[in-house]
Coordinates of N, CA and C in Angstrom, one line a residue:
X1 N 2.8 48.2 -45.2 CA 4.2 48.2 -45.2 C 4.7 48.6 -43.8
X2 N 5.8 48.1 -43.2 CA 6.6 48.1 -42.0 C 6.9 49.3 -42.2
X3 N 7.5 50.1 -40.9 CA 8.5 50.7 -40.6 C 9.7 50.8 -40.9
X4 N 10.2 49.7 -40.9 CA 11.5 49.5 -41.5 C 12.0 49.5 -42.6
X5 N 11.0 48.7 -43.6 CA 10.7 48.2 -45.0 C 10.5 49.9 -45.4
X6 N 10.0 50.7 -45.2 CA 9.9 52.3 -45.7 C 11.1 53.0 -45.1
X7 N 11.6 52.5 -44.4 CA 13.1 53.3 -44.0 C 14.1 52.8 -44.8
X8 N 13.7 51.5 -45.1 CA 15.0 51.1 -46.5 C 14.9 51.4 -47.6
X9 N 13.6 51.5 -48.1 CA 13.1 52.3 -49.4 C 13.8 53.6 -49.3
X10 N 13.4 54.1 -48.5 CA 13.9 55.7 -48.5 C 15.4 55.7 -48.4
X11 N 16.1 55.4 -47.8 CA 17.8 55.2 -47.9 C 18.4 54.8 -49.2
X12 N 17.3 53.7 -50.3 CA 17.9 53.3 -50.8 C 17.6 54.4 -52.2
X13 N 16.8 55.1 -52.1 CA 16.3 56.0 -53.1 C 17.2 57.4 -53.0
X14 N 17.5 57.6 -51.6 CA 18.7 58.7 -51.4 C 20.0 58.1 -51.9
X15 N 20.4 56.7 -51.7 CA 21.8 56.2 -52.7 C 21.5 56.0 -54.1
X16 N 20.6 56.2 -54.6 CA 20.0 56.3 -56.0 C 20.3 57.6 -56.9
X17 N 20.0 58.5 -55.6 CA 19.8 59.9 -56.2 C 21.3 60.3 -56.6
X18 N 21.7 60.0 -55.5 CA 23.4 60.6 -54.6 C 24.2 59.7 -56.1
X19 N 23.8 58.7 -56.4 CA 24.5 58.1 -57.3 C 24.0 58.6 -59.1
X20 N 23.0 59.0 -59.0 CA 22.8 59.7 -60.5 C 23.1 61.2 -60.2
X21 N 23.2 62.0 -59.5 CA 23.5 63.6 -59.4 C 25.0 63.3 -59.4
X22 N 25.8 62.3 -58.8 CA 27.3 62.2 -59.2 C 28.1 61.6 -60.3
X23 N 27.4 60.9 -61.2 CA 27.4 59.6 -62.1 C 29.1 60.3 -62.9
X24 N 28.7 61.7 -63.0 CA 30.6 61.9 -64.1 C 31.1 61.2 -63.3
X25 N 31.3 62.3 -61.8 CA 32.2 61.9 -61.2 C 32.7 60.4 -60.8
X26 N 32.1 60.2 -60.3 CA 31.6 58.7 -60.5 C 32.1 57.5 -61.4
X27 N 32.4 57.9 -62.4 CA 33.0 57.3 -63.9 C 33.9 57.6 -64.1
X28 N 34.6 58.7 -63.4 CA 36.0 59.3 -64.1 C 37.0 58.2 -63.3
X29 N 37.9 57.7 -64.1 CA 39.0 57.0 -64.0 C 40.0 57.4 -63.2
X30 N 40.2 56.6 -62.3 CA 41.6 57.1 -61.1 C 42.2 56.0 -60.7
X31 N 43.6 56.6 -60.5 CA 44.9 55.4 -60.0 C 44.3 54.7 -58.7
X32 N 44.0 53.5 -58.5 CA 43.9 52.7 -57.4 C 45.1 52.0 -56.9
X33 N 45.2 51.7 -56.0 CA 46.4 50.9 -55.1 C 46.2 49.7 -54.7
X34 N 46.2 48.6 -55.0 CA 45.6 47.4 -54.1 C 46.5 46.9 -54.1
X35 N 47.7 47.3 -53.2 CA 48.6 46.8 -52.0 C 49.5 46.3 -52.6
X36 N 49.3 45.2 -53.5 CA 50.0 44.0 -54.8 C 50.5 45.0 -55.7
X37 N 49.5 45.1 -56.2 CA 49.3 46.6 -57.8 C 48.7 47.5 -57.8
X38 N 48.8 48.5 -59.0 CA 48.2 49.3 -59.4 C 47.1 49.1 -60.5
X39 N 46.3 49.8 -60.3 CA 45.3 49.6 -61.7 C 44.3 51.2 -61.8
X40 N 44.2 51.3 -63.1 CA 43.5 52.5 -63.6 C 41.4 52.1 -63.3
X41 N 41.0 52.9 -62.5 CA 39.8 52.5 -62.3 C 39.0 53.6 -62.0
X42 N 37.5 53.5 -62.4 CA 36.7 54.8 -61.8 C 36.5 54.9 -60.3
X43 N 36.7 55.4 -59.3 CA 36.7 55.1 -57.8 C 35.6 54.8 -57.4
X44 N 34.5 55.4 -58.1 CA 32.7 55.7 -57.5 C 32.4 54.3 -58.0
X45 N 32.5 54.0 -59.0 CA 32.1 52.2 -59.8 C 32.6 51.5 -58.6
X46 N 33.4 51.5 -58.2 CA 34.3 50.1 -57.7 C 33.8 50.0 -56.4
X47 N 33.6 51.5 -55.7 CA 33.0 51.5 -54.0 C 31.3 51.1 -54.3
X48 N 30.8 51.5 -55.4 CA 29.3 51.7 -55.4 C 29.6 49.8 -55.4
X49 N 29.9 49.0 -56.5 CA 30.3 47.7 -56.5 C 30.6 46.9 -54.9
X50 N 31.5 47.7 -54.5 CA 31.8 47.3 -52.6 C 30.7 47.3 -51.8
X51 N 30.2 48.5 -52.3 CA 28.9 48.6 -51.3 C 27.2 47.5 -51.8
X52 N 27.3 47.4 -53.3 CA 26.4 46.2 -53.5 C 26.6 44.9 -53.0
X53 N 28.1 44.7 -53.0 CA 28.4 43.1 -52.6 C 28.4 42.9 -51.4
X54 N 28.7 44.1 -50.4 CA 28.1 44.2 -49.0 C 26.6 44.1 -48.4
X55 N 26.3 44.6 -49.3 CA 24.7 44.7 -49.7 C 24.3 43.0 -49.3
X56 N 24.4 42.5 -50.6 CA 24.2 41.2 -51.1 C 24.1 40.3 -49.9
X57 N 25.7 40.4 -49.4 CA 26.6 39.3 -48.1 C 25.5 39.8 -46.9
X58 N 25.3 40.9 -46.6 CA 23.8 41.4 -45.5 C 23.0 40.2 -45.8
X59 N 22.1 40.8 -46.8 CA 21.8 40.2 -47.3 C 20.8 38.8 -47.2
X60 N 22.1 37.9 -47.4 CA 22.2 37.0 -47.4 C 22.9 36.3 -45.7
X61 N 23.0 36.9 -45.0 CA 23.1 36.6 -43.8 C 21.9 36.8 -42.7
X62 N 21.3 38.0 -43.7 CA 20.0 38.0 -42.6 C 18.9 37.1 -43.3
X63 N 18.9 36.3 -44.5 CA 18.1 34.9 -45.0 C 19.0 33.8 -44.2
X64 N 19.8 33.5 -44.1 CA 20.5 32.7 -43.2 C 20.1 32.4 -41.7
X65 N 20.2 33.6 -40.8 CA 19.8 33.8 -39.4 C 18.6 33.6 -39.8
X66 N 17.6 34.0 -40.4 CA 16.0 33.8 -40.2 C 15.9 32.5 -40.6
X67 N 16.8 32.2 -41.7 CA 16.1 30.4 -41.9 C 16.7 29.6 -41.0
X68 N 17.7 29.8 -39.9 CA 17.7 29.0 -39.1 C 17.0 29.4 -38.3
X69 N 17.1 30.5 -37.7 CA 16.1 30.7 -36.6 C 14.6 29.9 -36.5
X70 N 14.2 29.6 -38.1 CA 12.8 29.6 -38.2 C 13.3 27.6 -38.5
X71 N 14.3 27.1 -38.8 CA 14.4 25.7 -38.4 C 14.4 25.4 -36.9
X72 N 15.0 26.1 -36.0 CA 15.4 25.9 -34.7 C 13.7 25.8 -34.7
X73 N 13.1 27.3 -34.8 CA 11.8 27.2 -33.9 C 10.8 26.1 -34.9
X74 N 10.6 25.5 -35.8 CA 10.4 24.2 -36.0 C 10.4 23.2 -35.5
X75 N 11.9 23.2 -34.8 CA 12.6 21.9 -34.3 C 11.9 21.5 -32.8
X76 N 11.8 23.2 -32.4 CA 11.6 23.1 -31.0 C 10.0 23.0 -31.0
X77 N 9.2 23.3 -32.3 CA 7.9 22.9 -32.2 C 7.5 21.7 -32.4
X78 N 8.0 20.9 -33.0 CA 8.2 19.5 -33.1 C 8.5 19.0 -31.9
X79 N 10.0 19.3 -31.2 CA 10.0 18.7 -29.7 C 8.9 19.0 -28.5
X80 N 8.6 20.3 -29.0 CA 7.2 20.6 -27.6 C 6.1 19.9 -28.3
X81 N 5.5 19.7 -29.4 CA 4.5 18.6 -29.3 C 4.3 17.0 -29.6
X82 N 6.4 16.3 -29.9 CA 6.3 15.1 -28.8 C 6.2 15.4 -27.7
X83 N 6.9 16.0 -26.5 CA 6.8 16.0 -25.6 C 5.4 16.4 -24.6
X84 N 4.9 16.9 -25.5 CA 3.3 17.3 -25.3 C 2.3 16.0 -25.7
X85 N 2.5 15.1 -26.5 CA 2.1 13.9 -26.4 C 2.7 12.9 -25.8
X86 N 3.7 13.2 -25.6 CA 4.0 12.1 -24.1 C 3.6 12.7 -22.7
X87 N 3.7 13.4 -23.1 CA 3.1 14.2 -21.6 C 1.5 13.7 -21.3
X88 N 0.9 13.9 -22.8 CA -0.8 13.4 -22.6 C -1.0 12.3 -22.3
X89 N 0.1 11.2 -23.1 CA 0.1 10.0 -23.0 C 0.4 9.3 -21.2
X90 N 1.6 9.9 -20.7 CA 1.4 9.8 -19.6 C 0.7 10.1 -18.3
X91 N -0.1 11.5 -19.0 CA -1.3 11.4 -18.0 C -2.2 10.7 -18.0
X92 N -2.3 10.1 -19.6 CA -3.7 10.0 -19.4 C -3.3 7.6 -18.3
X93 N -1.8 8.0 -18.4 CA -1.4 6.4 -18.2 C -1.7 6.8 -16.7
X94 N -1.5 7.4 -16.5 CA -1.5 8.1 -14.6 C -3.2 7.4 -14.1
X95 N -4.2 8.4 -15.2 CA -5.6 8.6 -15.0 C -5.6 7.1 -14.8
X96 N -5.5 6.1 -16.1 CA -5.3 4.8 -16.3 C -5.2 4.2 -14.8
X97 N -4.0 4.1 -14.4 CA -3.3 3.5 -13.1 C -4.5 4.0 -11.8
X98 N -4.3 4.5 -11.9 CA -5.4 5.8 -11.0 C -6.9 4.8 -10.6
X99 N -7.8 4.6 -12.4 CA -8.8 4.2 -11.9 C -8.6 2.6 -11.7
X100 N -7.7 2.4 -12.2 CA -7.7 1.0 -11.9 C -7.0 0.7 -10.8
X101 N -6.4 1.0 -9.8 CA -6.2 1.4 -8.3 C -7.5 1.8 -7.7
X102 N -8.5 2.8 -7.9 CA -9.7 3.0 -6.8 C -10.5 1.8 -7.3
X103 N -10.3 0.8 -8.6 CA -11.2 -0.3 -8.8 C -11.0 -1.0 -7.7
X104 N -9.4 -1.4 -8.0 CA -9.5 -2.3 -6.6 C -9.5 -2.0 -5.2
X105 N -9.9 -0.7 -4.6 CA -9.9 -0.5 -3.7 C -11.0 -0.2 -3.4
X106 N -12.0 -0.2 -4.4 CA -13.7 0.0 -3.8 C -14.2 -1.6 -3.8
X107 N -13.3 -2.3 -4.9 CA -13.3 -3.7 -4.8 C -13.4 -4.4 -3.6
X108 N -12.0 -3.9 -3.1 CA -11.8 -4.8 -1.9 C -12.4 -3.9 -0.3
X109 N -13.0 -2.8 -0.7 CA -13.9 -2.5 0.4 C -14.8 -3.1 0.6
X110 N -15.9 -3.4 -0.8 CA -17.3 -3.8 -1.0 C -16.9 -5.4 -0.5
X111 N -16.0 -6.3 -0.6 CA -15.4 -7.2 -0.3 C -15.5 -7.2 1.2
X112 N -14.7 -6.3 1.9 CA -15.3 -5.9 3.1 C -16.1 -5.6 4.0
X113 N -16.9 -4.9 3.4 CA -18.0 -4.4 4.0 C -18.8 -6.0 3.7
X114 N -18.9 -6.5 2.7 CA -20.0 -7.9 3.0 C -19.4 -9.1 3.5
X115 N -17.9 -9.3 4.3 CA -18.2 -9.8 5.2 C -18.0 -9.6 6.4
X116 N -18.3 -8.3 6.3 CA -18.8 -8.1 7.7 C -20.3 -8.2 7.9
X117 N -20.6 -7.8 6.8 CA -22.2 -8.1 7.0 C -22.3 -9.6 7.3
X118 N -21.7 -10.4 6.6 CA -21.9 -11.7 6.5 C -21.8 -12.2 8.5
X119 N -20.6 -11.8 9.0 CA -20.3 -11.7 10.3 C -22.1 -11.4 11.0
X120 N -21.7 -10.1 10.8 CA -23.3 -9.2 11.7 C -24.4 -10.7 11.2
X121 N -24.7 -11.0 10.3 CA -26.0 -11.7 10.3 C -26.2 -13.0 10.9
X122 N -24.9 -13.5 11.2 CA -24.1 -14.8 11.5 C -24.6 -15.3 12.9
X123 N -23.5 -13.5 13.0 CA -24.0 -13.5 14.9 C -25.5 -13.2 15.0
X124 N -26.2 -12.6 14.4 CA -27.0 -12.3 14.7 C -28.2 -14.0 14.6
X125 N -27.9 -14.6 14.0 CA -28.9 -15.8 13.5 C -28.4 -16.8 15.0
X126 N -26.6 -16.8 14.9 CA -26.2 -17.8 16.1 C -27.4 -16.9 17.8
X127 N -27.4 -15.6 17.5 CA -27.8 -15.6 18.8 C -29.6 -16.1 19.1
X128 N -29.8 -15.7 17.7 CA -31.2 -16.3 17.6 C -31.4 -17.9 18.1
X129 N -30.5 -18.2 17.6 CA -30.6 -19.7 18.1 C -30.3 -19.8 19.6
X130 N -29.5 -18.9 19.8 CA -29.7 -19.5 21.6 C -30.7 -19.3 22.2
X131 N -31.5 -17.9 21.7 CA -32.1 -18.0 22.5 C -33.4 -19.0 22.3
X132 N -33.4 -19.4 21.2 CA -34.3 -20.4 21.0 C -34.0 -21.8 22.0
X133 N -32.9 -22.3 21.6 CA -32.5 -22.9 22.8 C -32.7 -23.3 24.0
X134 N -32.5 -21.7 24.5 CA -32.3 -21.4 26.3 C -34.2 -21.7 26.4
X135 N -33.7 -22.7 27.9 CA -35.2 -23.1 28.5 C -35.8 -21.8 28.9
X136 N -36.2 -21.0 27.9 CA -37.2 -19.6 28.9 C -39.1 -20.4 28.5
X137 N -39.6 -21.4 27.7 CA -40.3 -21.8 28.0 C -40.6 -22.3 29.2
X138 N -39.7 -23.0 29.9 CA -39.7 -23.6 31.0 C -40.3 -23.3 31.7
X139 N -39.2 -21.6 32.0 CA -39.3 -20.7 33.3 C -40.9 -19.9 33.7
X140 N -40.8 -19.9 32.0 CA -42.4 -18.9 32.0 C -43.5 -19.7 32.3
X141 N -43.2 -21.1 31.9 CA -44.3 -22.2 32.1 C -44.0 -22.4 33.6
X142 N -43.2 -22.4 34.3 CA -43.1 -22.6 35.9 C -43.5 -21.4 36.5
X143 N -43.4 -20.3 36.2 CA -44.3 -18.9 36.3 C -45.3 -19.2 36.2
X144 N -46.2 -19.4 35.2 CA -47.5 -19.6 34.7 C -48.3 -20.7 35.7
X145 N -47.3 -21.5 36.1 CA -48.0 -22.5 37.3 C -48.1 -22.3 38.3
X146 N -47.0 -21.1 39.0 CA -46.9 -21.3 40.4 C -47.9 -19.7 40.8
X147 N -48.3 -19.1 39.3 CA -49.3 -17.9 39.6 C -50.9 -18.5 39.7
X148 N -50.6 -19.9 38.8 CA -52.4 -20.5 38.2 C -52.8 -20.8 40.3
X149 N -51.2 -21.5 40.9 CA -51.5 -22.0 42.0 C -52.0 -21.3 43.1
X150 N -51.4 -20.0 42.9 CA -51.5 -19.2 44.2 C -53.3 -18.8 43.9
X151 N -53.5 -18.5 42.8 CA -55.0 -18.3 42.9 C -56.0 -19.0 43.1
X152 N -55.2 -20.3 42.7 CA -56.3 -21.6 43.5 C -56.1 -21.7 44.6
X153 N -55.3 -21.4 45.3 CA -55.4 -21.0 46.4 C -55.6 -20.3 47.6
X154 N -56.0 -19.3 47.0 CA -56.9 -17.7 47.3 C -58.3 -18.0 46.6
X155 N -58.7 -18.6 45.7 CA -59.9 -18.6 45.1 C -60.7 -19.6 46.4
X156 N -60.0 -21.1 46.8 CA -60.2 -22.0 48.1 C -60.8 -21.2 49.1
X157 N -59.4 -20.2 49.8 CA -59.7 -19.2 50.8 C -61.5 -18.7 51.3
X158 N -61.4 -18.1 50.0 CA -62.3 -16.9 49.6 C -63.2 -18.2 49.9
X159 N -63.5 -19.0 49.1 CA -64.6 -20.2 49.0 C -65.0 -20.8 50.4
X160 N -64.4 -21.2 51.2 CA -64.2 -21.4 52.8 C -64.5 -20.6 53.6
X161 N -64.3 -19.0 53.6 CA -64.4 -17.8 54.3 C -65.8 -17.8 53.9
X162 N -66.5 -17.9 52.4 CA -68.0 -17.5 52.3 C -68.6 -18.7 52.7
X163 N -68.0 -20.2 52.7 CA -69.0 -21.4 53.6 C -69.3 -20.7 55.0
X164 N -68.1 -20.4 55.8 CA -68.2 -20.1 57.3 C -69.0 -19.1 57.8
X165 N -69.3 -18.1 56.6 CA -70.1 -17.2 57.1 C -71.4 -17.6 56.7
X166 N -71.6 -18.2 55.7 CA -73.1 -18.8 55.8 C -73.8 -20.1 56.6
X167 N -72.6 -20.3 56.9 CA -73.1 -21.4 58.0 C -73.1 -21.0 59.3
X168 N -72.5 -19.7 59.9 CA -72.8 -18.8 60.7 C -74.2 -18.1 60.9
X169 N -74.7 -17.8 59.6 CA -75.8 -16.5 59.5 C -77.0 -17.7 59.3
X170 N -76.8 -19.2 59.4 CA -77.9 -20.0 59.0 C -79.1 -20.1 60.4
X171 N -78.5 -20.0 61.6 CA -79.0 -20.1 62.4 C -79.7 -19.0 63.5
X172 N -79.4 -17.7 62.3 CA -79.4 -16.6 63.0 C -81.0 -16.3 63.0
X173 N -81.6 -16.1 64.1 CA -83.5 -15.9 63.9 C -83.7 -14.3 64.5
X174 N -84.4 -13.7 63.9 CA -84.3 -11.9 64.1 C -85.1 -11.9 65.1
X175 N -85.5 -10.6 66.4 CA -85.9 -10.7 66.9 C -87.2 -10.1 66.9
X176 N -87.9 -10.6 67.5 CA -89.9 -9.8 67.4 C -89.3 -8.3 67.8
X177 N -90.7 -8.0 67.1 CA -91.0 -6.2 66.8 C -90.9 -5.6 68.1
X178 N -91.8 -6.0 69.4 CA -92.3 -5.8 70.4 C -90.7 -5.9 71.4
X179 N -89.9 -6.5 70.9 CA -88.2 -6.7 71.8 C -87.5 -5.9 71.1
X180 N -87.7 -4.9 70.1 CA -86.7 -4.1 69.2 C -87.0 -3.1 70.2
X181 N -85.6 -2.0 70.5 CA -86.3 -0.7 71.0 C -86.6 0.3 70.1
X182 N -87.3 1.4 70.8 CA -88.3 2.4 70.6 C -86.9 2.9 69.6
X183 N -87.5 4.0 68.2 CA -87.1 4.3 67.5 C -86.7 6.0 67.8
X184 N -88.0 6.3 68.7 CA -88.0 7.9 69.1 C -86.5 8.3 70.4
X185 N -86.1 7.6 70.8 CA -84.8 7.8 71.9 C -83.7 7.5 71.3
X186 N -82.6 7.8 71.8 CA -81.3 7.3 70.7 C -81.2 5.8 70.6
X187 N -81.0 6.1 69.4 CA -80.5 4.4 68.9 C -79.7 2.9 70.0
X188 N -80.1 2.3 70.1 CA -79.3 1.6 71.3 C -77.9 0.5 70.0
X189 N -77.5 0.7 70.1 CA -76.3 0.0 69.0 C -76.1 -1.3 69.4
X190 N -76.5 -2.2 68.7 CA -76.4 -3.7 69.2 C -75.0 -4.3 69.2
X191 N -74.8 -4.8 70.2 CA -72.2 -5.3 70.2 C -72.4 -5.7 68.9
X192 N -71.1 -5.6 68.7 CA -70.6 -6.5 67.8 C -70.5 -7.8 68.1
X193 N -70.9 -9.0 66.9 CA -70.2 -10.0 67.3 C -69.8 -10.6 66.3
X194 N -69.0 -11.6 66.2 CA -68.1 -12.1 65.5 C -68.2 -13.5 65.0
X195 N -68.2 -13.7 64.2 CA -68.2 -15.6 63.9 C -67.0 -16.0 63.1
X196 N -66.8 -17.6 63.8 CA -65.7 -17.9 63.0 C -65.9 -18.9 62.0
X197 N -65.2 -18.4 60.8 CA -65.1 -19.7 59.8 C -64.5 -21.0 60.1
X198 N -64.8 -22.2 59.5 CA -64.4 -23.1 59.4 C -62.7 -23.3 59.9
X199 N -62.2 -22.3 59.1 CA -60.8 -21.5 59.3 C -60.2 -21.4 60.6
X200 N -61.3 -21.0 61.1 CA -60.8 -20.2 62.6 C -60.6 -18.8 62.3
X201 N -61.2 -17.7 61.4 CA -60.8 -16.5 61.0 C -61.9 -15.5 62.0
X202 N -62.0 -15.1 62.4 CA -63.0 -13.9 63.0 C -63.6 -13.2 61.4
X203 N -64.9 -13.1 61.9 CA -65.1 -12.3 60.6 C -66.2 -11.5 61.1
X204 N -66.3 -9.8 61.0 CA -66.8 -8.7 61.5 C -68.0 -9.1 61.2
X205 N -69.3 -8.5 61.8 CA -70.3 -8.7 61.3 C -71.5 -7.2 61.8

């Protein structure tokens, strides 16, 4: 039990008492005045009566305020949970719009991104072809000839330079033992001499 609900118990049990410890008085008959007329009445009946129908009209005004109050806050529960389903409904329309917006924007990226690839392989195949193209066999094959040539040509050299020296050294006869000099005195160092190749080249000897 409330607070309250025991404070009105208790009030109502002190107008209880207050009205049986008075009850003659209470009943005895007295001239009333109601403004119009007169009438013979017990005074305590008629206020105790005032005070019930006051009672009552309370009452009944505070079932009134609570049952509207408690329609209003229905009404307003009712409005907060349409408005709470439109609310969900339009987020969830948002989320909706949302993914179907990054659809087509990852759409039209991936769209993107392959042709550019498409581009990059394009170029990359056209450049293949040029160089396929471009005469670099040519160049490397005129390379490869004018290196084959220079060595036949130095290989000739070389070949010429070793005829001239053996056809130099063909005639050459050593001299007797008895014309060499003595070994025991310094060395006598024989000149140099030179022979020429076919060439005309001097070659040390």
């Amino acid at each position: 039990m409330s607070l309250r609900a025991l404070l009105l118990l208790i009030i109502g049990a002190a107008i209880v008492a207050f009205i049986g410890v008075n009850w003659t008085a209470m009943t005895m008959p007295t001239d009333l005045n109601l403004i119009f007329t007169e009438i013979r009445a017990p005074l305590g009946l008629v206020l105790l009566g005032l005070m019930a129908l006051l009672s009552v009209v309370f009452v009944g005004l505070i079932a009134y305020t609570q049952g509207t109050v408690l329609m209003e806050t229905r009404r307003h529960a009712k409005e907060l949970t349409a408005q709470r389903e439109l609310a969900d409904k339009a987020e969830a329309s948002r989320f909706t719009d949302l993914r179907a917006h990054l659809d087509k924007e990852v759409a039209r990226l991936s769209e993107v991104i392959d042709n550019h690839t498409r581009e990059t392989l394009a170029r990359v195949d056209r450049a293949e072809m040029g160089l396929r193209d471009r005469p670099v066999d040519l160049e490397v094959g005129r390379l490869v000839q004018a290196v084959e040539s220079h060595n036949r040509d130095l290989h000739a050299r070389v070949d010429r330079l070793e005829m001239g020296l053996r056809e130099g050294l063909a005639g050459y006869v050593p001299a007797p033992a008895s014309v060499r000099p003595a070994i025991t005195g310094t060395p006598v160092q024989p000149p140099e001499s030179t022979d020429e190749d076919p060439i005309g080249t001097a070659v040390p000897r």
